[in-house]
PDB file of C-alpha atoms in Angstrom:
ATOM      1  CA  UNK D  26      27.206  41.005  20.196  1.00 40.00           C
ATOM      2  CA  UNK D  27      28.559  39.617  17.610  1.00 40.00           C
ATOM      3  CA  UNK D  28      32.471  39.738  16.557  1.00 38.00           C
ATOM      4  CA  UNK D  29      31.863  39.518  12.813  1.00 38.00           C
ATOM      5  CA  UNK D  30      34.008  40.261   9.819  1.00 39.00           C
ATOM      6  CA  UNK D  31      34.901  42.794   8.577  1.00 41.00           C
ATOM      7  CA  UNK D  32      33.256  42.464   4.724  1.00 46.00           C
ATOM      8  CA  UNK D  33      29.544  42.164   6.850  1.00 47.00           C
ATOM      9  CA  UNK D  34      29.336  46.286   7.593  1.00 58.00           C
ATOM     10  CA  UNK D  35      25.302  45.240   8.296  1.00 77.00           C
ATOM     11  CA  UNK D  36      24.391  48.022  11.846  1.00 77.00           C
ATOM     12  CA  UNK D  37      20.782  46.227  11.999  1.00 86.00           C
ATOM     13  CA  UNK D  38      21.155  42.426   9.988  1.00 88.00           C
ATOM     14  CA  UNK D  39      18.229  41.415   8.715  1.00 90.00           C
ATOM     15  CA  UNK D  40      17.366  37.635   7.247  1.00 89.00           C
ATOM     16  CA  UNK D  41      18.021  37.304   3.177  1.00 82.00           C
ATOM     17  CA  UNK D  42      20.350  37.769   0.494  1.00 74.00           C
ATOM     18  CA  UNK D  43      22.660  39.478   2.172  1.00 70.00           C
ATOM     19  CA  UNK D  44      23.055  37.909   5.089  1.00 67.00           C
ATOM     20  CA  UNK D  45      25.905  36.395   6.277  1.00 67.00           C
ATOM     21  CA  UNK D  46      25.970  35.779   9.917  1.00 71.00           C
ATOM     22  CA  UNK D  47      23.399  36.066  12.723  1.00 80.00           C
ATOM     23  CA  UNK D  48      20.034  38.355  11.952  1.00 86.00           C
ATOM     24  CA  UNK D  49      18.549  40.725  13.598  1.00 88.00           C
ATOM     25  CA  UNK D  50      15.579  41.432  12.039  1.00 93.00           C
ATOM     26  CA  UNK D  51      13.663  38.084  10.362  1.00 94.00           C
ATOM     27  CA  UNK D  52       9.630  39.404   9.329  1.00 95.00           C
ATOM     28  CA  UNK D  53       6.992  36.955   7.011  1.00 95.00           C
ATOM     29  CA  UNK D  54       5.185  39.175   4.587  1.00 96.00           C
ATOM     30  CA  UNK D  55       1.492  38.401   4.259  1.00 95.00           C
ATOM     31  CA  UNK D  56       2.610  36.982   1.155  1.00 95.00           C
ATOM     32  CA  UNK D  57       4.570  34.432   2.852  1.00 95.00           C
ATOM     33  CA  UNK D  58       7.867  35.929   1.581  1.00 94.00           C
ATOM     34  CA  UNK D  59      10.555  36.102   4.541  1.00 94.00           C
ATOM     35  CA  UNK D  60      13.511  37.495   3.013  1.00 92.00           C
ATOM     36  CA  UNK D  61      14.599  41.673   3.118  1.00 93.00           C
ATOM     37  CA  UNK D  62      16.805  44.261   1.831  1.00 91.00           C
ATOM     38  CA  UNK D  63      17.211  46.491   3.385  1.00 91.00           C
ATOM     39  CA  UNK D  64      18.843  49.642   2.033  1.00 91.00           C
ATOM     40  CA  UNK D  65      19.437  52.939   4.156  1.00 93.00           C
ATOM     41  CA  UNK D  66      17.890  55.704   2.797  1.00 95.00           C
ATOM     42  CA  UNK D  67      18.796  58.106   5.092  1.00 95.00           C
ATOM     43  CA  UNK D  68      20.954  59.624   7.933  1.00 96.00           C
ATOM     44  CA  UNK D  69      20.031  62.231  10.565  1.00 97.00           C
ATOM     45  CA  UNK D  70      21.707  63.889  13.687  1.00 97.00           C
ATOM     46  CA  UNK D  71      19.766  66.169  16.234  1.00 97.00           C
ATOM     47  CA  UNK D  72      21.214  68.049  17.995  1.00 96.00           C
ATOM     48  CA  UNK D  73      19.707  67.989  21.668  1.00 92.00           C
ATOM     49  CA  UNK D  74      20.486  69.945  24.935  1.00 89.00           C
ATOM     50  CA  UNK D  75      22.994  66.999  25.640  1.00 93.00           C
ATOM     51  CA  UNK D  76      23.158  64.382  23.429  1.00 96.00           C
ATOM     52  CA  UNK D  77      22.874  63.583  19.661  1.00 97.00           C
ATOM     53  CA  UNK D  78      21.044  61.137  18.097  1.00 97.00           C
ATOM     54  CA  UNK D  79      21.586  60.081  14.713  1.00 96.00           C
ATOM     55  CA  UNK D  80      18.699  57.744  12.498  1.00 96.00           C
ATOM     56  CA  UNK D  81      20.163  55.304  10.555  1.00 94.00           C
ATOM     57  CA  UNK D  82      16.053  54.922   8.502  1.00 96.00           C
ATOM     58  CA  UNK D  83      15.978  51.480   6.452  1.00 94.00           C
ATOM     59  CA  UNK D  84      13.486  50.678   3.671  1.00 96.00           C
ATOM     60  CA  UNK D  85      13.504  47.280   2.481  1.00 94.00           C
ATOM     61  CA  UNK D  86      14.651  47.697  -1.688  1.00 94.00           C
ATOM     62  CA  UNK D  87      10.713  46.411  -2.494  1.00 94.00           C
ATOM     63  CA  UNK D  88       8.349  46.015   0.380  1.00 96.00           C
ATOM     64  CA  UNK D  89       7.000  49.537   2.334  1.00 97.00           C
ATOM     65  CA  UNK D  90       9.196  48.183   5.275  1.00 97.00           C
ATOM     66  CA  UNK D  91      11.061  50.043   7.478  1.00 97.00           C
ATOM     67  CA  UNK D  92      13.829  50.187  10.589  1.00 95.00           C
ATOM     68  CA  UNK D  93      14.856  52.911  12.411  1.00 96.00           C
ATOM     69  CA  UNK D  94      18.502  52.343  13.949  1.00 94.00           C
ATOM     70  CA  UNK D  95      18.944  55.155  16.606  1.00 94.00           C
ATOM     71  CA  UNK D  96      22.055  56.036  18.071  1.00 94.00           C
ATOM     72  CA  UNK D  97      22.132  58.876  21.405  1.00 95.00           C
ATOM     73  CA  UNK D  98      25.461  59.607  22.749  1.00 95.00           C
ATOM     74  CA  UNK D  99      25.281  61.661  25.461  1.00 95.00           C
ATOM     75  CA  UNK D 100      28.307  64.240  25.467  1.00 91.00           C
ATOM     76  CA  UNK D 101      28.564  63.736  29.364  1.00 91.00           C
ATOM     77  CA  UNK D 102      28.451  60.607  30.101  1.00 88.00           C
ATOM     78  CA  UNK D 103      30.961  57.666  27.697  1.00 82.00           C
ATOM     79  CA  UNK D 104      27.335  56.285  27.427  1.00 84.00           C
ATOM     80  CA  UNK D 105      25.841  55.316  23.936  1.00 88.00           C
ATOM     81  CA  UNK D 106      22.234  54.391  24.335  1.00 89.00           C
ATOM     82  CA  UNK D 107      20.055  51.943  21.226  1.00 89.00           C
ATOM     83  CA  UNK D 108      16.895  50.852  20.244  1.00 91.00           C
ATOM     84  CA  UNK D 109      15.542  50.382  16.835  1.00 93.00           C
ATOM     85  CA  UNK D 110      12.038  51.146  15.264  1.00 95.00           C
ATOM     86  CA  UNK D 111      10.286  48.591  12.891  1.00 96.00           C
ATOM     87  CA  UNK D 112       7.021  49.752  11.014  1.00 96.00           C
ATOM     88  CA  UNK D 113       5.319  49.041   7.998  1.00 97.00           C
ATOM     89  CA  UNK D 114       3.142  50.559   5.339  1.00 97.00           C
ATOM     90  CA  UNK D 115       2.073  46.740   3.830  1.00 95.00           C
ATOM     91  CA  UNK D 116      -1.645  46.291   3.553  1.00 95.00           C
ATOM     92  CA  UNK D 117      -1.520  42.973   4.989  1.00 96.00           C
ATOM     93  CA  UNK D 118      -0.600  41.857   8.246  1.00 95.00           C
ATOM     94  CA  UNK D 119       3.406  41.639   9.115  1.00 96.00           C
ATOM     95  CA  UNK D 120       4.790  38.612  11.603  1.00 95.00           C
ATOM     96  CA  UNK D 121       8.266  39.473  13.060  1.00 94.00           C
ATOM     97  CA  UNK D 122       9.775  36.362  13.451  1.00 94.00           C
ATOM     98  CA  UNK D 123      12.779  38.067  15.497  1.00 92.00           C
ATOM     99  CA  UNK D 124      14.022  41.739  16.423  1.00 90.00           C
ATOM    100  CA  UNK D 125      16.199  42.939  18.030  1.00 85.00           C
ATOM    101  CA  UNK D 126      16.190  45.756  20.369  1.00 82.00           C
ATOM    102  CA  UNK D 127      19.934  46.263  19.547  1.00 80.00           C
ATOM    103  CA  UNK D 128      22.357  45.210  17.161  1.00 82.00           C
ATOM    104  CA  UNK D 129      26.036  46.008  18.055  1.00 77.00           C
ATOM    105  CA  UNK D 130      29.113  44.625  15.736  1.00 75.00           C
ATOM    106  CA  UNK D 131      31.794  44.903  17.569  1.00 75.00           C
ATOM    107  CA  UNK D 132      35.769  44.490  15.000  1.00 70.00           C
ATOM    108  CA  UNK D 133      38.054  45.792  17.316  1.00 72.00           C
ATOM    109  CA  UNK D 134      41.362  43.765  19.594  1.00 81.00           C
ATOM    110  CA  UNK D 135      40.982  43.698  23.061  1.00 90.00           C
ATOM    111  CA  UNK D 136      37.556  44.089  24.300  1.00 91.00           C
ATOM    112  CA  UNK D 137      36.093  43.322  27.569  1.00 92.00           C
ATOM    113  CA  UNK D 138      32.246  43.110  28.624  1.00 90.00           C
ATOM    114  CA  UNK D 139      31.146  44.032  32.220  1.00 89.00           C
ATOM    115  CA  UNK D 140      27.436  42.904  32.854  1.00 85.00           C
ATOM    116  CA  UNK D 141      25.392  42.807  35.435  1.00 82.00           C
ATOM    117  CA  UNK D 142      23.741  40.343  37.340  1.00 79.00           C
ATOM    118  CA  UNK D 143      22.146  38.748  40.479  1.00 76.00           C
ATOM    119  CA  UNK D 144      19.072  37.380  42.344  1.00 74.00           C
ATOM    120  CA  UNK D 145      17.413  38.766  45.799  1.00 74.00           C
ATOM    121  CA  UNK D 146      19.263  40.019  48.280  1.00 78.00           C
ATOM    122  CA  UNK D 147      22.349  39.656  45.789  1.00 78.00           C
ATOM    123  CA  UNK D 148      21.494  41.993  42.730  1.00 76.00           C
ATOM    124  CA  UNK D 149      24.413  43.846  40.550  1.00 78.00           C
ATOM    125  CA  UNK D 150      26.961  41.384  40.947  1.00 83.00           C
ATOM    126  CA  UNK D 151      29.855  42.508  38.255  1.00 86.00           C
ATOM    127  CA  UNK D 152      30.697  40.257  35.542  1.00 88.00           C
ATOM    128  CA  UNK D 153      34.080  40.791  33.341  1.00 92.00           C
ATOM    129  CA  UNK D 154      34.730  38.619  30.598  1.00 92.00           C
ATOM    130  CA  UNK D 155      36.937  39.202  27.363  1.00 93.00           C
ATOM    131  CA  UNK D 156      34.716  40.004  24.517  1.00 89.00           C
ATOM    132  CA  UNK D 157      35.305  36.274  22.221  1.00 85.00           C
ATOM    133  CA  UNK D 158      34.308  35.511  18.750  1.00 80.00           C
ATOM    134  CA  UNK D 159      30.934  34.296  18.961  1.00 77.00           C
ATOM    135  CA  UNK D 160      27.859  35.244  20.363  1.00 76.00           C
ATOM    136  CA  UNK D 161      27.259  37.163  23.475  1.00 78.00           C
ATOM    137  CA  UNK D 162      23.740  36.625  24.481  1.00 77.00           C
ATOM    138  CA  UNK D 163      22.423  39.240  27.262  1.00 75.00           C
ATOM    139  CA  UNK D 164      18.537  39.132  27.903  1.00 71.00           C
ATOM    140  CA  UNK D 165      16.163  40.229  30.346  1.00 66.00           C
ATOM    141  CA  UNK D 166      13.083  37.843  30.140  1.00 66.00           C
ATOM    142  CA  UNK D 167      10.849  39.924  32.164  1.00 65.00           C
ATOM    143  CA  UNK D 168       8.762  41.478  29.776  1.00 60.00           C
ATOM    144  CA  UNK D 169       8.285  45.598  29.615  1.00 58.00           C
ATOM    145  CA  UNK D 170       8.957  45.087  33.360  1.00 57.00           C
ATOM    146  CA  UNK D 171      12.617  46.407  34.478  1.00 57.00           C
ATOM    147  CA  UNK D 172      13.820  44.186  36.975  1.00 60.00           C
ATOM    148  CA  UNK D 173      16.867  44.694  39.626  1.00 61.00           C
ATOM    149  CA  UNK D 174      17.346  41.212  38.848  1.00 61.00           C
ATOM    150  CA  UNK D 175      18.128  41.006  35.730  1.00 62.00           C
ATOM    151  CA  UNK D 176      20.153  43.639  33.660  1.00 68.00           C
ATOM    152  CA  UNK D 177      20.525  43.976  29.364  1.00 67.00           C
ATOM    153  CA  UNK D 178      22.905  47.030  29.766  1.00 75.00           C
ATOM    154  CA  UNK D 179      26.454  46.452  28.921  1.00 82.00           C
ATOM    155  CA  UNK D 180      29.951  48.144  29.459  1.00 85.00           C
ATOM    156  CA  UNK D 181      32.522  47.325  26.818  1.00 87.00           C
ATOM    157  CA  UNK D 182      36.179  48.418  27.801  1.00 89.00           C
ATOM    158  CA  UNK D 183      37.930  48.949  24.238  1.00 87.00           C
ATOM    159  CA  UNK D 184      41.272  48.922  25.670  1.00 88.00           C
ATOM    160  CA  UNK D 185      41.916  45.582  27.745  1.00 90.00           C
ATOM    161  CA  UNK D 186      40.451  44.105  31.169  1.00 92.00           C
ATOM    162  CA  UNK D 187      38.643  47.415  32.223  1.00 89.00           C
ATOM    163  CA  UNK D 188      39.741  50.000  35.512  1.00 86.00           C
ATOM    164  CA  UNK D 189      38.449  51.549  38.136  1.00 83.00           C
ATOM    165  CA  UNK D 190      40.141  54.838  36.748  1.00 85.00           C
ATOM    166  CA  UNK D 191      42.031  54.369  33.656  1.00 81.00           C
ATOM    167  CA  UNK D 192      40.954  53.707  30.319  1.00 78.00           C
ATOM    168  CA  UNK D 193      38.292  53.309  26.840  1.00 81.00           C
TER     169      UNK D 193
END
């Protein structure tokens, strides 16, 4: 999660020519080039039963390299699920050096971040803190296995410290 300058509006910045801040994606093409210049080639919204799925399709300007940034907003809850899908049609191997499952720039004032932490018999502890300029990284390093002790979920309060029954 990055507090970024207003002039950097990328929702999923890639390492390359136009990435003045932290990147969410870095690759090396088979020819040795490490630059990506992703541009939006489509936006699609699919209305599902209880959610709206918005897919932003990106393509590199030179290489057949693609990223889909997906946002699923649930209608009956204040939850937005986000993930990325990365693919390519290059003839040879592309090495992924860095790829974030999500990247969320926050460009608003008094934002607080709530997350869970803990260990055996003490899991699910709540951490609440103001989101300061810079980066906050919350990871689960359990691989494909979810864990009760390492949570990657977060909640944002957009108008100050979170309250039990009020707030955005």
